Amino acid sequence: MTEKPDIKSMNLTELTSFVTGLSEKSFRAKQIYQWMHHKQAASIDEMTNLSVLFREKLKQECRFVSLKQVDVQISKEDGTRKYLFALEDGNVIESVLMRYKYGSSICISSQAGCRMGCRFCASALGGFVRGLLPSEMLEQIYRISKDIDERISHVVVMGTGEPLDNYDNLLKFIELLTDENGLHISRRNLTVSTCGIVPEIYRLAEEKLQITLAISLHAPSQEKRRMLMPIAEKYDLKELLEACRYYFEKTGRRITFEYALAAGVNDMEQEAEELSKLLKGMNCHVNLIPINPVRERSFQGSGQREVLAFKEQLEKNRIHVTVRRELGRDIDAACGQLRKRYMEGNLKGQE
Ligand code: SAH
């Protein structure tokens, strides 16, 4: 059985040919597009300027992707909200709303599960299911924005999954998210984080999008990185940095390097020095964050003193660096933990 077309993943041109294919006038496509991406309607029935007959026809002819909220945890410390959504096929994904002085930012998942297997991460523990559709990525933002009745200013693709392992859907998602007829999020306010799939970084560079690329680096040497991230076996550190330089050349966008500090693993003076050497002269920014301990993983986050010392060492070497504020520490903060807990069936009764 072929699946019905997913209209929320279509751009206006595609939607127009779909609608005219149903023998409807092309301006109907604009109306539907507005309902979906501007007004963020949760169902076809909300599209009240379409006739009941046409709405029924639409329901029969297409698939209207909408996420169901299963759970939300709200941090008492900083207002961070962690949402759990159910997809139509019963899989669950998580998304996080973070509040900053400059506005609200949503961290979305790009896949259900992940196959990258980073050793400190909870996302891969439940295995890999599938990449998310553009509509399923957008819906995470639409549902949260509706829930808090606020406009979202920033989006980071840093939740569960590897976005560059879902390349085509990611690109379509970016097109729709930044479209002036939709939410119209500025490309500069969108960050895509990758563990370092080198060929896809080159591919993305050619698109010349003004988005921020974040690289999960986590180690200053190939030897150490291999121990933390299996992807390093496939694409080594040298290749990765070359791809980053190319990305900067093509887009003019400064790369962000994510560096999660694990106590006694990658947080010593030696690593800070190695990292400074590695990034010297590169137009980049380093984001430090202590590792979030995951029950099934053996890593511990570095202490405040070590984080600060690491930061100062980098600064001394003139590397741009910030320590990422840890948000939502009192709710399942680390990537994939809420989803995992849900899948294990013990979300209830945790209060
Ligand atoms: N696959 C992409 C995006 C998802 S992971 C990537 O690897 O970048 C988002 C970020 O969270 C990555 O930098 C990842 O390495 C980091 N991360 C995963 N588990 C973590 C943990 N337990 N503590 C701190 N950061 C973690």
Tab-separated table of C-alpha atoms and ligand atoms in Angstrom:
chain	number	residue	atom	x	y	z
A	1	MET	CA	0.000	0.000	0.000
A	2	THR	CA	1.416	3.355	-0.917
A	3	GLU	CA	1.140	5.995	1.755
A	4	LYS	CA	-1.029	9.007	1.224
A	5	PRO	CA	0.907	12.213	0.576
A	6	ASP	CA	2.074	14.107	3.662
A	7	ILE	CA	0.914	17.650	2.879
A	8	LYS	CA	2.716	19.278	5.812
A	9	SER	CA	6.036	18.229	4.269
A	10	MET	CA	5.236	19.936	0.949
A	11	ASN	CA	6.393	23.380	-0.113
A	12	LEU	CA	3.828	25.706	-1.646
A	13	THR	CA	4.644	24.654	-5.208
A	14	GLU	CA	4.200	20.981	-4.382
A	15	LEU	CA	1.046	21.670	-2.411
A	16	THR	CA	-0.374	23.682	-5.296
A	17	SER	CA	0.062	20.827	-7.742
A	18	PHE	CA	-1.442	18.430	-5.201
A	19	VAL	CA	-4.492	20.665	-4.727
A	20	THR	CA	-5.026	21.325	-8.418
A	21	GLY	CA	-4.691	17.564	-8.931
A	22	LEU	CA	-7.796	17.276	-6.769
A	23	SER	CA	-9.540	19.655	-9.211
A	24	GLU	CA	-9.478	22.527	-6.753
A	25	LYS	CA	-8.400	26.104	-7.421
A	26	SER	CA	-4.749	26.844	-6.727
A	27	PHE	CA	-5.472	29.588	-4.150
A	28	ARG	CA	-6.789	26.812	-1.908
A	29	ALA	CA	-3.205	25.596	-1.587
A	30	LYS	CA	-2.192	28.968	-0.161
A	31	GLN	CA	-4.999	28.787	2.377
A	32	ILE	CA	-4.052	25.288	3.456
A	33	TYR	CA	-0.389	26.246	3.641
A	34	GLN	CA	-1.281	29.197	5.873
A	35	TRP	CA	-3.351	27.026	8.169
A	36	MET	CA	-0.562	24.505	8.517
A	37	HIS	CA	2.544	26.640	8.765
A	38	HIS	CA	1.369	30.048	9.888
A	39	LYS	CA	-1.607	29.324	12.095
A	40	GLN	CA	-0.221	25.911	13.029
A	41	ALA	CA	-3.566	24.140	12.851
A	42	ALA	CA	-3.639	20.760	14.584
A	43	SER	CA	-6.282	19.300	12.259
A	44	ILE	CA	-7.914	19.765	8.866
A	45	ASP	CA	-11.178	20.585	10.633
A	46	GLU	CA	-9.656	23.808	11.918
A	47	MET	CA	-9.384	25.081	8.339
A	48	THR	CA	-12.733	26.814	8.477
A	49	ASN	CA	-12.432	28.823	5.286
A	50	LEU	CA	-12.482	25.574	3.304
A	51	SER	CA	-15.822	23.954	2.597
A	52	VAL	CA	-16.775	20.938	4.670
A	53	LEU	CA	-16.854	18.916	1.487
A	54	PHE	CA	-13.303	19.878	0.549
A	55	ARG	CA	-12.072	19.196	4.076
A	56	GLU	CA	-13.547	15.699	3.864
A	57	LYS	CA	-11.907	15.177	0.496
A	58	LEU	CA	-8.575	16.299	1.934
A	59	LYS	CA	-8.879	13.879	4.838
A	60	GLN	CA	-9.382	11.062	2.374
A	61	GLU	CA	-6.655	12.025	-0.041
A	62	CYS	CA	-3.809	13.060	2.231
A	63	ARG	CA	-2.057	12.391	5.436
A	64	PHE	CA	-2.201	15.207	7.962
A	65	VAL	CA	0.720	14.723	10.328
A	66	SER	CA	0.093	15.992	13.830
A	67	LEU	CA	1.891	15.076	17.040
A	68	LYS	CA	0.091	14.118	20.230
A	69	GLN	CA	1.506	15.431	23.467
A	70	VAL	CA	2.070	12.509	25.835
A	71	ASP	CA	3.838	14.267	28.657
A	72	VAL	CA	5.480	17.522	29.635
A	73	GLN	CA	7.909	18.133	32.461
A	74	ILE	CA	8.442	21.681	33.611
A	75	SER	CA	11.588	22.731	35.426
A	76	LYS	CA	10.947	24.658	38.609
A	77	GLU	CA	14.458	26.068	38.402
A	78	ASP	CA	14.403	27.775	35.029
A	79	GLY	CA	11.104	27.113	33.232
A	80	THR	CA	12.623	24.641	30.770
A	81	ARG	CA	9.938	22.346	29.395
A	82	LYS	CA	10.580	18.875	28.146
A	83	TYR	CA	7.858	17.466	25.915
A	84	LEU	CA	7.191	13.905	24.937
A	85	PHE	CA	5.215	13.514	21.694
A	86	ALA	CA	3.698	10.433	20.092
A	87	LEU	CA	4.052	9.961	16.337
A	88	GLU	CA	1.262	8.365	14.325
A	89	ASP	CA	3.076	5.027	14.278
A	90	GLY	CA	3.245	4.929	18.076
A	91	ASN	CA	6.899	5.944	18.406
A	92	VAL	CA	7.676	8.691	20.883
A	93	ILE	CA	10.108	11.571	20.545
A	94	GLU	CA	11.178	14.382	22.831
A	95	SER	CA	11.637	18.111	22.349
A	96	VAL	CA	12.789	20.770	24.769
A	97	LEU	CA	11.777	24.391	25.198
A	98	MET	CA	14.471	26.595	26.704
A	99	ARG	CA	14.013	30.175	27.786
A	100	TYR	CA	16.761	32.717	27.395
A	101	LYS	CA	16.956	36.462	27.780
A	102	TYR	CA	16.789	36.876	23.999
A	103	GLY	CA	13.744	34.636	23.524
A	104	SER	CA	12.600	31.060	23.443
A	105	SER	CA	14.496	28.282	21.777
A	106	ILE	CA	13.299	24.798	20.923
A	107	CYS	CA	15.548	21.792	20.684
A	108	ILE	CA	14.018	19.212	18.362
A	109	SER	CA	14.660	15.573	17.587
A	110	SER	CA	15.568	14.646	14.027
A	111	GLN	CA	15.159	10.882	14.348
A	112	ALA	CA	13.348	8.376	16.533
A	113	GLY	CA	16.355	6.808	18.215
A	114	CYS	CA	19.865	7.144	16.842
A	115	ARG	CA	22.446	4.871	15.272
A	116	MET	CA	25.583	6.871	16.031
A	117	GLY	CA	26.226	5.197	19.381
A	118	CYS	CA	28.181	7.938	21.189
A	119	ARG	CA	29.332	6.345	24.416
A	120	PHE	CA	28.068	9.034	26.787
A	121	CYS	CA	24.647	9.538	25.198
A	122	ALA	CA	21.282	8.080	26.180
A	123	SER	CA	19.741	8.460	22.717
A	124	ALA	CA	21.177	5.344	21.191
A	125	LEU	CA	20.283	3.095	24.110
A	126	GLY	CA	16.795	2.316	22.795
A	127	GLY	CA	18.100	1.611	19.290
A	128	PHE	CA	17.343	3.317	16.018
A	129	VAL	CA	13.840	3.413	14.575
A	130	ARG	CA	13.706	5.893	11.699
A	131	GLY	CA	14.369	9.410	10.526
A	132	LEU	CA	11.614	11.947	11.142
A	133	LEU	CA	9.642	13.517	8.304
A	134	PRO	CA	9.918	17.270	7.718
A	135	SER	CA	6.343	17.563	9.045
A	136	GLU	CA	7.280	15.698	12.232
A	137	MET	CA	10.208	18.024	12.844
A	138	LEU	CA	8.040	21.106	12.228
A	139	GLU	CA	5.243	19.780	14.401
A	140	GLN	CA	7.484	19.690	17.470
A	141	ILE	CA	7.875	23.444	17.114
A	142	TYR	CA	4.251	24.137	16.173
A	143	ARG	CA	2.777	22.181	19.079
A	144	ILE	CA	5.086	23.764	21.658
A	145	SER	CA	4.574	27.249	20.265
A	146	LYS	CA	0.795	26.732	20.517
A	147	ASP	CA	1.081	25.232	23.990
A	148	ILE	CA	2.889	28.245	25.418
A	149	ASP	CA	1.165	30.708	23.085
A	150	GLU	CA	4.447	32.347	22.213
A	151	ARG	CA	6.490	32.964	19.119
A	152	ILE	CA	9.643	30.904	18.948
A	153	SER	CA	12.776	32.753	17.916
A	154	HIS	CA	15.438	30.046	17.801
A	155	VAL	CA	15.548	26.388	16.834
A	156	VAL	CA	18.339	23.916	17.472
A	157	VAL	CA	18.423	20.462	15.911
A	158	MET	CA	20.197	18.929	18.861
A	159	GLY	CA	17.705	16.471	20.258
A	160	THR	CA	17.678	12.743	19.641
A	161	GLY	CA	19.090	11.594	16.330
A	162	GLU	CA	21.729	12.595	13.839
A	163	PRO	CA	20.301	15.249	11.496
A	164	LEU	CA	22.838	14.601	8.737
A	165	ASP	CA	21.769	10.947	8.784
A	166	ASN	CA	18.336	12.244	7.697
A	167	TYR	CA	19.672	14.733	5.178
A	168	ASP	CA	16.853	15.214	2.656
A	169	ASN	CA	14.170	15.537	5.306
A	170	LEU	CA	16.356	17.975	7.250
A	171	LEU	CA	16.782	20.208	4.208
A	172	LYS	CA	13.070	20.221	3.488
A	173	PHE	CA	12.411	21.035	7.143
A	174	ILE	CA	14.792	24.009	6.931
A	175	GLU	CA	13.102	25.237	3.760
A	176	LEU	CA	9.651	25.141	5.367
A	177	LEU	CA	10.714	26.510	8.743
A	178	THR	CA	12.421	29.535	7.250
A	179	ASP	CA	9.807	30.189	4.532
A	180	GLU	CA	8.290	33.652	4.742
A	181	ASN	CA	4.806	32.187	4.408
A	182	GLY	CA	5.355	29.926	7.403
A	183	LEU	CA	6.927	30.515	10.808
A	184	HIS	CA	9.673	32.424	9.023
A	185	ILE	CA	12.428	31.619	11.497
A	186	SER	CA	15.641	33.328	10.447
A	187	ARG	CA	18.277	30.909	9.138
A	188	ARG	CA	20.742	32.600	11.444
A	189	ASN	CA	18.631	31.485	14.384
A	190	LEU	CA	18.798	27.855	13.374
A	191	THR	CA	21.562	25.543	14.563
A	192	VAL	CA	22.141	22.031	13.288
A	193	SER	CA	24.383	19.822	15.386
A	194	THR	CA	26.231	16.835	13.969
A	195	CYS	CA	28.553	14.180	15.328
A	196	GLY	CA	30.614	14.657	12.154
A	197	ILE	CA	29.398	12.843	9.039
A	198	VAL	CA	32.004	14.362	6.770
A	199	PRO	CA	30.494	13.860	3.270
A	200	GLU	CA	27.220	15.399	4.430
A	201	ILE	CA	29.039	18.419	5.860
A	202	TYR	CA	30.457	19.054	2.371
A	203	ARG	CA	27.011	18.584	0.894
A	204	LEU	CA	25.503	21.028	3.360
A	205	ALA	CA	28.258	23.557	2.661
A	206	GLU	CA	27.232	23.577	-1.015
A	207	GLU	CA	23.697	24.609	-0.053
A	208	LYS	CA	25.210	27.833	1.292
A	209	LEU	CA	22.559	28.233	3.960
A	210	GLN	CA	23.109	30.863	6.614
A	211	ILE	CA	22.526	28.378	9.430
A	212	THR	CA	24.938	27.608	12.252
A	213	LEU	CA	26.670	24.277	12.093
A	214	ALA	CA	27.614	22.793	15.446
A	215	ILE	CA	30.100	19.940	15.561
A	216	SER	CA	30.132	17.531	18.476
A	217	LEU	CA	33.869	17.374	18.947
A	218	HIS	CA	34.283	16.279	22.574
A	219	ALA	CA	37.964	15.408	22.250
A	220	PRO	CA	41.084	17.140	20.943
A	221	SER	CA	42.748	14.065	19.486
A	222	GLN	CA	41.700	11.286	17.143
A	223	GLU	CA	42.724	8.707	19.709
A	224	LYS	CA	40.488	10.041	22.424
A	225	ARG	CA	37.618	10.910	20.116
A	226	ARG	CA	37.487	7.340	18.835
A	227	MET	CA	36.933	6.152	22.365
A	228	LEU	CA	33.934	8.416	22.821
A	229	MET	CA	32.354	8.450	19.392
A	230	PRO	CA	32.230	5.493	16.973
A	231	ILE	CA	31.729	7.896	14.025
A	232	ALA	CA	35.378	8.922	14.464
A	233	GLU	CA	36.400	5.474	13.206
A	234	LYS	CA	34.785	6.307	9.897
A	235	TYR	CA	35.821	9.951	9.563
A	236	ASP	CA	38.871	10.991	11.475
A	237	LEU	CA	39.482	14.268	13.222
A	238	LYS	CA	41.690	15.677	10.495
A	239	GLU	CA	39.094	15.046	7.798
A	240	LEU	CA	36.404	16.506	10.029
A	241	LEU	CA	38.303	19.735	10.594
A	242	GLU	CA	38.991	20.076	6.893
A	243	ALA	CA	35.270	19.757	6.228
A	244	CYS	CA	34.619	22.438	8.865
A	245	ARG	CA	37.064	24.803	7.215
A	246	TYR	CA	35.351	24.181	3.893
A	247	TYR	CA	31.958	24.888	5.464
A	248	PHE	CA	33.225	28.223	6.738
A	249	GLU	CA	34.751	29.094	3.369
A	250	LYS	CA	31.518	28.395	1.548
A	251	THR	CA	29.056	29.941	3.975
A	252	GLY	CA	31.045	32.463	5.986
A	253	ARG	CA	29.379	31.027	9.062
A	254	ARG	CA	31.545	30.444	12.102
A	255	ILE	CA	31.512	26.833	13.308
A	256	THR	CA	30.490	25.985	16.860
A	257	PHE	CA	32.331	23.116	18.489
A	258	GLU	CA	30.493	21.285	21.249
A	259	TYR	CA	32.745	19.906	23.919
A	260	ALA	CA	31.140	17.856	26.702
A	261	LEU	CA	33.479	17.570	29.662
A	262	ALA	CA	33.758	14.175	31.330
A	263	ALA	CA	35.637	14.051	34.614
A	264	GLY	CA	39.114	12.624	34.169
A	265	VAL	CA	38.491	11.782	30.511
A	266	ASN	CA	38.814	14.944	28.413
A	267	ASP	CA	38.842	17.787	30.939
A	268	MET	CA	42.515	18.113	31.892
A	269	GLU	CA	44.997	20.863	31.130
A	270	GLN	CA	46.604	18.718	28.482
A	271	GLU	CA	43.343	18.442	26.541
A	272	ALA	CA	42.712	22.183	26.824
A	273	GLU	CA	46.159	22.784	25.312
A	274	GLU	CA	45.647	20.204	22.576
A	275	LEU	CA	42.261	21.662	21.746
A	276	SER	CA	43.689	25.178	21.542
A	277	LYS	CA	46.351	23.978	19.099
A	278	LEU	CA	43.806	22.104	17.041
A	279	LEU	CA	41.511	25.104	16.629
A	280	LYS	CA	44.148	27.794	16.412
A	281	GLY	CA	43.440	30.301	13.653
A	282	MET	CA	40.044	28.849	12.906
A	283	ASN	CA	37.005	31.090	12.926
A	284	CYS	CA	35.061	29.156	15.503
A	285	HIS	CA	33.473	29.074	18.902
A	286	VAL	CA	33.706	26.421	21.598
A	287	ASN	CA	30.733	25.514	23.739
A	288	LEU	CA	31.625	23.696	26.942
A	289	ILE	CA	29.132	21.639	28.902
A	290	PRO	CA	29.735	19.156	31.689
A	291	ILE	CA	28.592	15.691	30.632
A	292	ASN	CA	25.153	14.861	31.876
A	293	PRO	CA	25.532	11.535	33.595
A	294	VAL	CA	23.362	8.805	32.099
A	295	ARG	CA	22.574	5.866	34.369
A	296	GLU	CA	23.682	3.229	31.876
A	297	ARG	CA	26.910	5.041	30.995
A	298	SER	CA	29.985	5.274	33.162
A	299	PHE	CA	30.899	8.931	32.575
A	300	GLN	CA	30.663	11.629	35.186
A	301	GLY	CA	30.404	15.324	34.440
A	302	SER	CA	33.361	17.540	35.306
A	303	GLY	CA	33.065	19.720	38.381
A	304	GLN	CA	32.566	23.465	38.235
A	305	ARG	CA	36.215	24.111	39.039
A	306	GLU	CA	37.461	21.902	36.209
A	307	VAL	CA	35.031	23.450	33.738
A	308	LEU	CA	36.195	26.927	34.668
A	309	ALA	CA	39.884	25.978	34.491
A	310	PHE	CA	39.327	24.439	31.061
A	311	LYS	CA	37.566	27.576	29.880
A	312	GLU	CA	40.299	29.861	31.176
A	313	GLN	CA	42.962	27.796	29.497
A	314	LEU	CA	41.204	28.145	26.156
A	315	GLU	CA	40.705	31.863	26.687
A	316	LYS	CA	44.373	32.286	27.431
A	317	ASN	CA	45.015	30.753	24.045
A	318	ARG	CA	42.545	33.159	22.445
A	319	ILE	CA	39.896	30.627	21.620
A	320	HIS	CA	36.318	31.940	21.783
A	321	VAL	CA	34.577	29.890	24.414
A	322	THR	CA	31.395	29.861	26.477
A	323	VAL	CA	30.107	27.483	29.092
A	324	ARG	CA	26.656	26.408	28.113
A	325	ARG	CA	24.132	27.051	30.831
A	326	GLU	CA	22.739	23.783	32.039
A	327	LEU	CA	18.989	24.027	31.777
A	328	GLY	CA	16.371	21.720	33.159
A	329	ARG	CA	18.672	19.897	35.501
A	330	ASP	CA	15.745	18.910	37.694
A	331	ILE	CA	13.873	17.197	34.822
A	332	ASP	CA	15.330	14.358	32.706
A	333	ALA	CA	17.832	16.676	31.128
A	334	ALA	CA	20.246	14.546	29.123
A	335	CYS	CA	19.355	13.753	25.532
A	336	GLY	CA	16.981	10.857	25.212
A	337	GLN	CA	16.383	10.232	28.885
A	338	LEU	CA	12.703	11.110	29.026
A	339	ARG	CA	11.967	9.085	25.910
A	340	LYS	CA	13.904	6.159	27.232
A	341	ARG	CA	12.153	6.242	30.569
A	342	TYR	CA	8.823	6.302	28.775
A	343	MET	CA	9.749	3.339	26.625
A	344	GLU	CA	10.703	1.410	29.720
A	345	GLY	CA	7.197	2.067	30.949
A	346	ASN	CA	8.035	3.711	34.226
A	347	LEU	CA	7.287	7.320	33.562
A	348	LYS	CA	4.345	7.179	35.912
A	349	GLY	CA	4.980	7.351	39.615
A	350	GLN	CA	8.316	9.098	39.346
A	351	GLU	CA	7.273	12.229	41.249
B	1	SAH	N1	23.632	13.767	16.650
B	1	SAH	C1	23.859	15.170	16.794
B	1	SAH	C2	22.774	15.905	17.544
B	1	SAH	C3	22.179	15.253	18.751
B	1	SAH	S1	23.155	15.165	20.204
B	1	SAH	C4	25.226	15.420	17.422
B	1	SAH	O1	25.906	14.461	17.766
B	1	SAH	O2	25.635	16.566	17.522
B	1	SAH	C5	23.226	16.821	20.813
B	1	SAH	C6	24.465	17.147	21.627
B	1	SAH	O3	24.372	16.586	22.938
B	1	SAH	C7	25.748	16.600	21.039
B	1	SAH	O4	26.771	17.544	21.160
B	1	SAH	C8	25.992	15.391	21.908
B	1	SAH	O5	27.297	14.950	21.828
B	1	SAH	C9	25.572	15.925	23.256
B	1	SAH	N2	25.304	14.918	24.284
B	1	SAH	C10	24.792	13.701	24.160
B	1	SAH	N3	24.715	13.072	25.352
B	1	SAH	C11	25.194	13.928	26.250
B	1	SAH	C12	25.394	13.876	27.661
B	1	SAH	N4	25.089	12.786	28.355
B	1	SAH	N5	25.925	14.967	28.261
B	1	SAH	C13	26.232	16.075	27.549
B	1	SAH	N6	26.074	16.192	26.226
B	1	SAH	C14	25.576	15.125	25.588
